[in-house]
PDB file of C-alpha atoms in Angstrom:
ATOM      1  CA  MET A  73      26.173  51.168 -56.812  1.00  0.00           C
ATOM      2  CA  GLY A  74      26.944  53.391 -60.059  1.00  0.00           C
ATOM      3  CA  ILE A  75      26.487  56.956 -61.517  1.00  0.00           C
ATOM      4  CA  SER A  76      23.662  57.509 -64.375  1.00  0.00           C
ATOM      5  CA  THR A  77      25.316  58.777 -67.746  1.00  0.00           C
ATOM      6  CA  GLU A  78      24.034  62.272 -67.559  1.00  0.00           C
ATOM      7  CA  VAL A  79      25.261  62.630 -64.327  1.00  0.00           C
ATOM      8  CA  TRP A  80      28.982  61.334 -65.998  1.00  0.00           C
ATOM      9  CA  ARG A  81      28.389  63.198 -68.600  1.00  0.00           C
ATOM     10  CA  VAL A  82      27.936  66.992 -66.753  1.00  0.00           C
ATOM     11  CA  ARG A  83      31.037  65.723 -65.041  1.00  0.00           C
ATOM     12  CA  ILE A  84      33.747  65.040 -68.053  1.00  0.00           C
ATOM     13  CA  GLY A  85      31.286  68.309 -69.994  1.00  0.00           C
ATOM     14  CA  THR A  86      31.601  68.916 -73.306  1.00  0.00           C
ATOM     15  CA  PHE A  87      33.856  72.302 -74.117  1.00  0.00           C
ATOM     16  CA  HIS A  88      33.244  73.649 -77.510  1.00  0.00           C
ATOM     17  CA  HIS A  89      35.821  76.984 -77.914  1.00  0.00           C
ATOM     18  CA  ARG A  90      36.961  79.119 -80.339  1.00  0.00           C
ATOM     19  CA  PRO A  91      39.868  78.245 -82.160  1.00  0.00           C
ATOM     20  CA  PHE A  92      42.524  79.966 -80.478  1.00  0.00           C
ATOM     21  CA  ALA A  93      46.846  80.167 -81.900  1.00  0.00           C
ATOM     22  CA  THR A  94      49.548  79.412 -79.678  1.00  0.00           C
ATOM     23  CA  GLY A  95      52.942  81.056 -80.304  1.00  0.00           C
ATOM     24  CA  GLY A  96      53.043  83.985 -82.525  1.00  0.00           C
ATOM     25  CA  GLY A  97      56.426  83.749 -84.628  1.00  0.00           C
ATOM     26  CA  HIS A  98      56.993  82.149 -87.471  1.00  0.00           C
ATOM     27  CA  GLY A  99      56.802  78.532 -87.234  1.00  0.00           C
ATOM     28  CA  ASP A 100      54.638  77.904 -83.905  1.00  0.00           C
ATOM     29  CA  VAL A 101      52.045  75.054 -84.288  1.00  0.00           C
ATOM     30  CA  LYS A 102      48.782  76.341 -84.934  1.00  0.00           C
ATOM     31  CA  ILE A 103      45.666  73.929 -82.654  1.00  0.00           C
ATOM     32  CA  SER A 104      41.957  73.933 -83.365  1.00  0.00           C
ATOM     33  CA  GLY A 105      39.693  74.368 -80.356  1.00  0.00           C
ATOM     34  CA  ASN A 106      37.996  70.741 -81.674  1.00  0.00           C
ATOM     35  CA  GLY A 107      40.963  69.106 -80.891  1.00  0.00           C
ATOM     36  CA  MET A 108      42.043  71.112 -77.425  1.00  0.00           C
ATOM     37  CA  CYS A 109      38.801  69.448 -76.461  1.00  0.00           C
ATOM     38  CA  ALA A 110      39.125  65.765 -77.258  1.00  0.00           C
ATOM     39  CA  ALA A 111      42.880  66.178 -75.350  1.00  0.00           C
ATOM     40  CA  LEU A 112      41.516  67.538 -72.218  1.00  0.00           C
ATOM     41  CA  ARG A 113      38.715  64.913 -72.718  1.00  0.00           C
ATOM     42  CA  LEU A 114      41.360  61.763 -72.892  1.00  0.00           C
ATOM     43  CA  VAL A 115      43.081  63.080 -69.780  1.00  0.00           C
ATOM     44  CA  LEU A 116      40.319  63.210 -67.660  1.00  0.00           C
ATOM     45  CA  LEU A 117      38.763  59.976 -68.519  1.00  0.00           C
ATOM     46  CA  SER A 118      42.121  58.985 -67.640  1.00  0.00           C
ATOM     47  CA  MET A 119      43.040  60.246 -64.904  1.00  0.00           C
ATOM     48  CA  LEU A 120      39.327  59.503 -63.281  1.00  0.00           C
ATOM     49  CA  LEU A 121      39.751  55.426 -64.268  1.00  0.00           C
ATOM     50  CA  CYS A 122      42.702  55.594 -62.676  1.00  0.00           C
ATOM     51  CA  SER A 123      41.334  56.855 -59.679  1.00  0.00           C
ATOM     52  CA  GLY A 124      39.013  54.457 -59.391  1.00  0.00           C
ATOM     53  CA  ASP A 125      35.888  56.750 -58.498  1.00  0.00           C
ATOM     54  CA  VAL A 126      33.572  55.546 -61.311  1.00  0.00           C
ATOM     55  CA  GLU A 127      32.877  52.374 -63.247  1.00  0.00           C
ATOM     56  CA  SER A 128      34.512  51.276 -66.075  1.00  0.00           C
ATOM     57  CA  ASN A 129      31.460  51.104 -67.544  1.00  0.00           C
ATOM     58  CA  PRO A 130      29.198  53.479 -65.665  1.00  0.00           C
ATOM     59  CA  GLY A 131      24.921  53.882 -66.307  1.00  0.00           C
ATOM     60  CA  PRO A 132      22.265  52.678 -64.496  1.00  0.00           C
ATOM     61  CA  HIS A 133      21.230  49.111 -63.522  1.00  0.00           C
ATOM     62  CA  SER A 134      19.796  46.626 -65.394  1.00  0.00           C
ATOM     63  CA  SER A 135      16.777  44.775 -63.996  1.00  0.00           C
ATOM     64  CA  SER A 136      18.799  41.912 -64.838  1.00  0.00           C
ATOM     65  CA  GLN A 137      21.454  43.055 -62.669  1.00  0.00           C
ATOM     66  CA  GLN A 138      18.911  43.820 -60.126  1.00  0.00           C
ATOM     67  CA  HIS A 139      17.351  40.045 -60.350  1.00  0.00           C
ATOM     68  CA  THR A 140      20.846  38.716 -59.849  1.00  0.00           C
ATOM     69  CA  GLU A 141      21.691  40.882 -56.804  1.00  0.00           C
ATOM     70  CA  LYS A 142      18.266  39.748 -54.922  1.00  0.00           C
ATOM     71  CA  ARG A 143      18.954  35.888 -56.222  1.00  0.00           C
ATOM     72  CA  LYS A 144      22.328  36.337 -54.206  1.00  0.00           C
ATOM     73  CA  THR A 145      20.683  38.020 -51.314  1.00  0.00           C
ATOM     74  CA  ARG A 146      18.294  35.085 -50.996  1.00  0.00           C
ATOM     75  CA  GLN A 147      20.934  33.005 -51.491  1.00  0.00           C
ATOM     76  CA  THR A 148      22.471  34.566 -48.405  1.00  0.00           C
ATOM     77  CA  THR A 149      19.437  34.010 -46.567  1.00  0.00           C
ATOM     78  CA  LEU A 150      18.937  30.886 -47.674  1.00  0.00           C
ATOM     79  CA  LEU A 151      22.307  29.716 -47.099  1.00  0.00           C
ATOM     80  CA  GLY A 152      22.429  31.512 -43.485  1.00  0.00           C
ATOM     81  CA  THR A 153      18.863  29.698 -42.746  1.00  0.00           C
ATOM     82  CA  TYR A 154      20.179  26.512 -43.584  1.00  0.00           C
ATOM     83  CA  ALA A 155      23.394  26.739 -41.578  1.00  0.00           C
ATOM     84  CA  ALA A 156      21.245  27.256 -38.490  1.00  0.00           C
ATOM     85  CA  SER A 157      19.146  24.762 -39.382  1.00  0.00           C
ATOM     86  CA  GLU A 158      21.690  22.678 -39.984  1.00  0.00           C
ATOM     87  CA  GLN A 159      22.904  23.536 -36.609  1.00  0.00           C
ATOM     88  CA  ASP A 160      19.337  22.760 -34.827  1.00  0.00           C
ATOM     89  CA  GLN A 161      19.177  19.732 -36.761  1.00  0.00           C
ATOM     90  CA  CYS A 162      22.582  18.549 -34.945  1.00  0.00           C
ATOM     91  CA  GLU A 163      21.011  20.004 -31.691  1.00  0.00           C
ATOM     92  CA  LEU A 164      17.879  18.013 -32.228  1.00  0.00           C
ATOM     93  CA  SER A 165      20.058  14.894 -33.451  1.00  0.00           C
ATOM     94  CA  ASP A 166      22.430  15.177 -29.795  1.00  0.00           C
ATOM     95  CA  ILE A 167      18.860  15.397 -28.040  1.00  0.00           C
ATOM     96  CA  MET A 168      17.489  12.115 -30.069  1.00  0.00           C
ATOM     97  CA  ARG A 169      20.187  10.359 -29.369  1.00  0.00           C
ATOM     98  CA  GLU A 170      20.347  11.325 -25.315  1.00  0.00           C
ATOM     99  CA  LEU A 171      16.800  10.087 -25.409  1.00  0.00           C
ATOM    100  CA  ARG A 172      17.337   7.043 -27.059  1.00  0.00           C
ATOM    101  CA  ASN A 173      19.988   6.483 -24.907  1.00  0.00           C
ATOM    102  CA  VAL A 174      17.618   6.915 -21.976  1.00  0.00           C
ATOM    103  CA  LYS A 175      14.773   5.047 -23.703  1.00  0.00           C
ATOM    104  CA  SER A 176      17.253   2.696 -23.757  1.00  0.00           C
ATOM    105  CA  ASP A 177      18.783   2.749 -19.996  1.00  0.00           C
ATOM    106  CA  LEU A 178      14.806   2.728 -19.017  1.00  0.00           C
ATOM    107  CA  GLY A 179      14.029  -0.209 -20.667  1.00  0.00           C
ATOM    108  CA  ARG A 180      16.776  -2.291 -19.497  1.00  0.00           C
ATOM    109  CA  LYS A 181      15.456  -0.815 -15.606  1.00  0.00           C
ATOM    110  CA  MET A 182      12.031  -2.073 -16.630  1.00  0.00           C
ATOM    111  CA  ASP A 183      13.341  -5.635 -17.624  1.00  0.00           C
ATOM    112  CA  LYS A 184      15.358  -6.098 -14.711  1.00  0.00           C
ATOM    113  CA  LEU A 185      12.858  -4.831 -12.495  1.00  0.00           C
ATOM    114  CA  SER A 186      10.129  -7.368 -14.129  1.00  0.00           C
ATOM    115  CA  SER A 187      12.405 -10.208 -14.047  1.00  0.00           C
ATOM    116  CA  ASP A 188      13.419  -9.232 -10.003  1.00  0.00           C
ATOM    117  CA  LEU A 189       9.363  -8.579  -9.523  1.00  0.00           C
ATOM    118  CA  HIS A 190       8.049 -12.292 -10.997  1.00  0.00           C
ATOM    119  CA  LYS A 191      10.939 -13.970  -8.859  1.00  0.00           C
ATOM    120  CA  LYS A 192       9.673 -12.934  -5.750  1.00  0.00           C
ATOM    121  CA  ILE A 193       5.968 -13.295  -7.136  1.00  0.00           C
ATOM    122  CA  ASP A 194       7.527 -16.558  -7.493  1.00  0.00           C
ATOM    123  CA  ASP A 195       9.283 -17.083  -4.249  1.00  0.00           C
ATOM    124  CA  LEU A 196       6.378 -15.726  -2.434  1.00  0.00           C
ATOM    125  CA  SER A 197       3.877 -18.274  -4.185  1.00  0.00           C
ATOM    126  CA  HIS A 198       6.000 -21.281  -3.022  1.00  0.00           C
ATOM    127  CA  ASP A 199       6.169 -19.861   0.214  1.00  0.00           C
ATOM    128  CA  ILE A 200       2.416 -19.259   0.281  1.00  0.00           C
ATOM    129  CA  CYS A 201       2.430 -23.249  -1.015  1.00  0.00           C
ATOM    130  CA  ASP A 202       4.452 -24.569   1.620  1.00  0.00           C
ATOM    131  CA  VAL A 203       2.253 -22.761   4.270  1.00  0.00           C
ATOM    132  CA  LYS A 204      -0.972 -23.453   2.943  1.00  0.00           C
ATOM    133  CA  ARG A 205       0.693 -26.849   2.848  1.00  0.00           C
ATOM    134  CA  GLU A 206       1.442 -26.825   6.368  1.00  0.00           C
ATOM    135  CA  VAL A 207      -1.861 -25.262   8.096  1.00  0.00           C
ATOM    136  CA  GLU A 208      -3.548 -28.083   6.000  1.00  0.00           C
ATOM    137  CA  GLU A 209      -1.109 -30.591   7.802  1.00  0.00           C
ATOM    138  CA  ALA A 210      -1.475 -28.431  11.143  1.00  0.00           C
ATOM    139  CA  ARG A 211      -5.406 -28.884  10.494  1.00  0.00           C
ATOM    140  CA  GLU A 212      -4.984 -32.696  10.057  1.00  0.00           C
ATOM    141  CA  GLU A 213      -2.867 -32.706  13.078  1.00  0.00           C
ATOM    142  CA  THR A 214      -4.990 -31.148  15.455  1.00  0.00           C
ATOM    143  CA  ALA A 215      -8.076 -33.105  13.779  1.00  0.00           C
ATOM    144  CA  ARG A 216      -6.286 -36.138  14.450  1.00  0.00           C
ATOM    145  CA  LEU A 217      -5.134 -35.014  18.157  1.00  0.00           C
ATOM    146  CA  ALA A 218      -8.943 -33.613  18.678  1.00  0.00           C
ATOM    147  CA  GLU A 219     -10.320 -36.988  18.055  1.00  0.00           C
ATOM    148  CA  GLU A 220      -7.501 -38.400  20.629  1.00  0.00           C
ATOM    149  CA  ASN A 221      -8.485 -36.280  22.813  1.00  0.00           C
ATOM    150  CA  LYS A 222     -12.008 -36.920  23.224  1.00  0.00           C
ATOM    151  CA  ILE A 223     -11.151 -40.423  23.153  1.00  0.00           C
ATOM    152  CA  LEU A 224      -9.178 -39.964  26.352  1.00  0.00           C
ATOM    153  CA  ASN A 225     -11.780 -37.701  27.963  1.00  0.00           C
ATOM    154  CA  ASP A 226     -14.151 -40.433  27.262  1.00  0.00           C
ATOM    155  CA  GLN A 227     -11.694 -43.178  28.746  1.00  0.00           C
ATOM    156  CA  VAL A 228     -10.750 -41.040  31.426  1.00  0.00           C
ATOM    157  CA  SER A 229     -14.565 -40.018  32.626  1.00  0.00           C
ATOM    158  CA  GLU A 230     -14.957 -43.322  32.402  1.00  0.00           C
ATOM    159  CA  LEU A 231     -12.277 -44.413  34.554  1.00  0.00           C
ATOM    160  CA  ALA A 232     -13.608 -41.447  36.768  1.00  0.00           C
ATOM    161  CA  ASN A 233     -16.736 -43.216  37.007  1.00  0.00           C
ATOM    162  CA  GLU A 234     -15.234 -46.786  37.619  1.00  0.00           C
ATOM    163  CA  LEU A 235     -13.023 -45.082  40.115  1.00  0.00           C
ATOM    164  CA  ASP A 236     -15.956 -42.948  41.853  1.00  0.00           C
ATOM    165  CA  GLY A 237     -17.432 -46.055  41.892  1.00  0.00           C
ATOM    166  CA  MET A 238     -15.361 -48.009  43.541  1.00  0.00           C
ATOM    167  CA  LYS A 239     -14.856 -45.592  46.199  1.00  0.00           C
ATOM    168  CA  GLY A 240     -18.598 -45.869  46.984  1.00  0.00           C
ATOM    169  CA  GLN A 241     -18.166 -49.500  47.328  1.00  0.00           C
ATOM    170  CA  MET A 242     -15.821 -48.517  50.162  1.00  0.00           C
ATOM    171  CA  LYS A 243     -17.595 -46.114  51.365  1.00  0.00           C
ATOM    172  CA  ARG A 244     -21.106 -48.017  51.316  1.00  0.00           C
ATOM    173  CA  ASP A 245     -20.440 -49.167  55.310  1.00  0.00           C
ATOM    174  CA  ASN A 246     -19.318 -45.916  56.809  1.00  0.00           C
ATOM    175  CA  LEU A 247     -21.956 -43.606  58.266  1.00  0.00           C
ATOM    176  CA  ILE A 248     -21.215 -39.804  59.661  1.00  0.00           C
ATOM    177  CA  PHE A 249     -21.799 -39.147  62.843  1.00  0.00           C
ATOM    178  CA  LYS A 250     -22.117 -35.228  63.593  1.00  0.00           C
ATOM    179  CA  GLY A 251     -22.599 -33.113  66.923  1.00  0.00           C
ATOM    180  CA  LEU A 252     -20.722 -34.928  69.331  1.00  0.00           C
ATOM    181  CA  ASN A 253     -18.042 -33.526  71.441  1.00  0.00           C
ATOM    182  CA  GLN A 254     -14.279 -33.757  70.731  1.00  0.00           C
ATOM    183  CA  ASP A 255     -12.011 -34.259  73.582  1.00  0.00           C
ATOM    184  CA  GLU A 256      -8.571 -32.607  73.439  1.00  0.00           C
ATOM    185  CA  ASN A 257      -5.890 -35.827  71.443  1.00  0.00           C
ATOM    186  CA  GLU A 258      -8.812 -37.413  71.406  1.00  0.00           C
ATOM    187  CA  SER A 259      -8.064 -41.194  70.266  1.00  0.00           C
ATOM    188  CA  TRP A 260      -9.769 -43.496  67.418  1.00  0.00           C
ATOM    189  CA  ASP A 261     -10.893 -45.515  70.844  1.00  0.00           C
ATOM    190  CA  GLN A 262     -12.423 -43.017  72.844  1.00  0.00           C
ATOM    191  CA  SER A 263     -14.323 -41.987  69.277  1.00  0.00           C
ATOM    192  CA  GLU A 264     -15.401 -45.233  69.128  1.00  0.00           C
ATOM    193  CA  SER A 265     -16.960 -45.433  72.754  1.00  0.00           C
ATOM    194  CA  LYS A 266     -18.580 -41.963  71.808  1.00  0.00           C
ATOM    195  CA  VAL A 267     -20.506 -43.355  68.840  1.00  0.00           C
ATOM    196  CA  LYS A 268     -21.708 -46.594  70.749  1.00  0.00           C
ATOM    197  CA  LEU A 269     -22.782 -44.247  74.012  1.00  0.00           C
ATOM    198  CA  PHE A 270     -24.126 -41.997  71.665  1.00  0.00           C
ATOM    199  CA  ILE A 271     -26.576 -45.516  69.418  1.00  0.00           C
ATOM    200  CA  THR A 272     -27.394 -45.991  72.765  1.00  0.00           C
ATOM    201  CA  GLU A 273     -28.689 -43.359  73.921  1.00  0.00           C
ATOM    202  CA  LYS A 274     -30.032 -41.576  70.877  1.00  0.00           C
ATOM    203  CA  LEU A 275     -31.421 -44.040  68.993  1.00  0.00           C
ATOM    204  CA  GLY A 276     -32.155 -46.857  71.584  1.00  0.00           C
ATOM    205  CA  ILE A 277     -30.007 -49.536  70.396  1.00  0.00           C
ATOM    206  CA  ASP A 278     -27.572 -51.462  72.274  1.00  0.00           C
ATOM    207  CA  GLY A 279     -24.092 -49.936  71.151  1.00  0.00           C
ATOM    208  CA  ASP A 280     -22.270 -52.586  72.495  1.00  0.00           C
ATOM    209  CA  SER A 281     -23.754 -55.010  69.898  1.00  0.00           C
ATOM    210  CA  ILE A 282     -22.381 -52.802  67.023  1.00  0.00           C
ATOM    211  CA  GLU A 283     -19.150 -53.826  65.542  1.00  0.00           C
ATOM    212  CA  PHE A 284     -16.950 -51.104  63.643  1.00  0.00           C
ATOM    213  CA  ASP A 285     -14.174 -51.912  61.196  1.00  0.00           C
ATOM    214  CA  ARG A 286     -12.559 -48.402  62.453  1.00  0.00           C
ATOM    215  CA  VAL A 287     -13.705 -45.358  64.134  1.00  0.00           C
ATOM    216  CA  HIS A 288     -11.874 -41.375  63.851  1.00  0.00           C
ATOM    217  CA  ARG A 289     -12.107 -38.168  63.795  1.00  0.00           C
ATOM    218  CA  LEU A 290     -12.307 -36.642  60.237  1.00  0.00           C
ATOM    219  CA  THR A 291      -9.564 -34.064  61.023  1.00  0.00           C
ATOM    220  CA  ASN A 292      -8.055 -32.930  63.633  1.00  0.00           C
ATOM    221  CA  ALA A 293      -9.219 -29.512  63.844  1.00  0.00           C
ATOM    222  CA  ARG A 294     -10.231 -27.746  67.171  1.00  0.00           C
ATOM    223  CA  SER A 295     -12.154 -24.767  65.967  1.00  0.00           C
ATOM    224  CA  ARG A 296     -15.609 -26.960  66.573  1.00  0.00           C
ATOM    225  CA  PRO A 297     -16.288 -30.797  66.557  1.00  0.00           C
ATOM    226  CA  GLN A 298     -15.143 -32.565  64.240  1.00  0.00           C
ATOM    227  CA  PRO A 299     -17.646 -35.279  62.288  1.00  0.00           C
ATOM    228  CA  ILE A 300     -16.862 -39.191  63.556  1.00  0.00           C
ATOM    229  CA  ILE A 301     -16.932 -41.351  60.245  1.00  0.00           C
ATOM    230  CA  ALA A 302     -17.436 -45.218  61.401  1.00  0.00           C
ATOM    231  CA  LYS A 303     -16.877 -47.669  59.081  1.00  0.00           C
ATOM    232  CA  PHE A 304     -19.306 -51.247  60.049  1.00  0.00           C
ATOM    233  CA  SER A 305     -18.096 -54.666  59.885  1.00  0.00           C
ATOM    234  CA  ARG A 306     -21.783 -55.654  59.006  1.00  0.00           C
ATOM    235  CA  TYR A 307     -23.896 -53.915  56.452  1.00  0.00           C
ATOM    236  CA  GLN A 308     -27.020 -55.339  58.128  1.00  0.00           C
ATOM    237  CA  GLN A 309     -25.928 -52.851  61.089  1.00  0.00           C
ATOM    238  CA  ARG A 310     -25.169 -49.966  59.276  1.00  0.00           C
ATOM    239  CA  LYS A 311     -28.293 -49.952  57.627  1.00  0.00           C
ATOM    240  CA  GLN A 312     -30.303 -50.160  60.939  1.00  0.00           C
ATOM    241  CA  MET A 313     -28.281 -47.485  62.297  1.00  0.00           C
ATOM    242  CA  PHE A 314     -29.297 -45.061  59.297  1.00  0.00           C
ATOM    243  CA  GLU A 315     -32.966 -45.939  59.313  1.00  0.00           C
ATOM    244  CA  ALA A 316     -32.786 -44.866  62.780  1.00  0.00           C
ATOM    245  CA  ALA A 317     -31.409 -41.808  62.273  1.00  0.00           C
ATOM    246  CA  LYS A 318     -34.644 -40.166  61.817  1.00  0.00           C
ATOM    247  CA  ASN A 319     -35.216 -40.508  65.272  1.00  0.00           C
ATOM    248  CA  LEU A 320     -32.694 -37.503  65.565  1.00  0.00           C
ATOM    249  CA  LYS A 321     -34.865 -34.466  64.115  1.00  0.00           C
ATOM    250  CA  GLY A 322     -34.827 -31.563  65.927  1.00  0.00           C
ATOM    251  CA  THR A 323     -32.030 -32.202  67.485  1.00  0.00           C
ATOM    252  CA  ASP A 324     -28.689 -31.001  67.401  1.00  0.00           C
ATOM    253  CA  PHE A 325     -27.204 -34.474  65.678  1.00  0.00           C
ATOM    254  CA  ARG A 326     -27.097 -35.835  62.208  1.00  0.00           C
ATOM    255  CA  ILE A 327     -26.266 -39.306  60.599  1.00  0.00           C
ATOM    256  CA  SER A 328     -25.320 -39.054  57.050  1.00  0.00           C
ATOM    257  CA  GLU A 329     -23.719 -41.237  54.485  1.00  0.00           C
ATOM    258  CA  ASP A 330     -20.271 -41.249  53.313  1.00  0.00           C
ATOM    259  CA  PHE A 331     -20.679 -40.134  49.797  1.00  0.00           C
ATOM    260  CA  THR A 332     -17.798 -39.476  47.415  1.00  0.00           C
ATOM    261  CA  ARG A 333     -16.954 -36.228  46.163  1.00  0.00           C
ATOM    262  CA  ARG A 334     -18.856 -36.569  43.134  1.00  0.00           C
ATOM    263  CA  VAL A 335     -21.913 -37.964  44.150  1.00  0.00           C
ATOM    264  CA  ARG A 336     -21.965 -34.978  47.092  1.00  0.00           C
ATOM    265  CA  ASP A 337     -21.424 -32.037  44.112  1.00  0.00           C
ATOM    266  CA  VAL A 338     -24.065 -33.812  42.089  1.00  0.00           C
ATOM    267  CA  ARG A 339     -26.514 -33.959  45.355  1.00  0.00           C
ATOM    268  CA  ARG A 340     -25.515 -29.868  45.960  1.00  0.00           C
ATOM    269  CA  LYS A 341     -26.826 -29.168  42.584  1.00  0.00           C
TER     270      LYS A 341
END
């Protein structure tokens, strides 16, 4: 910043000297005081201008200069702010570009995930439909088999009844004698002789008049006397023997009919 006019004037000064004369002889040049001051002032001004210590037009700044300097300062500040803002804007643009890339990549991944999910859902739907169809077919097959099984069970039950009836018919001529002693290695003829003797002695009927198709022990076990099963040739004689069996009440002997297992189970209940 420059110096004021007053300071400048103090520095160069104003010199008022009385005139003096130089030399002392004839032909000397005389310089007045005012001329000397002017010459000295010119020399000092030239030296100061050459040294650069002062401005060419010294004096206080005007309001226009101060306004210009403030405006330059504001412009410099604005330029710095604009440069920083421009850098921030570049960084923000980079961030926005990265965000857009991330968004685009995420969108592609979401689209692929959605496509895969829809495909899996479609596959599962098809599988579920297939399973439902198979379950329905299995249910129908089960119902059909259940119906067939019921029919077969009815047929088996009917056949069992028929077979039991046939067995009953085959056994209707049989009577089982219990309590008769058993000999070792007893033959069928020996068993028949023992039955006839028993009928004669215990029932009061001529045993020799009774005709049998076969007479034998039920098993060969010897832990205890085994029952003897006798098949009568005539049903009337079998009937007569069974009616006379009531006379055995209170003894160790028994006469019973030869029932099938099914009938025995029913009678046991």
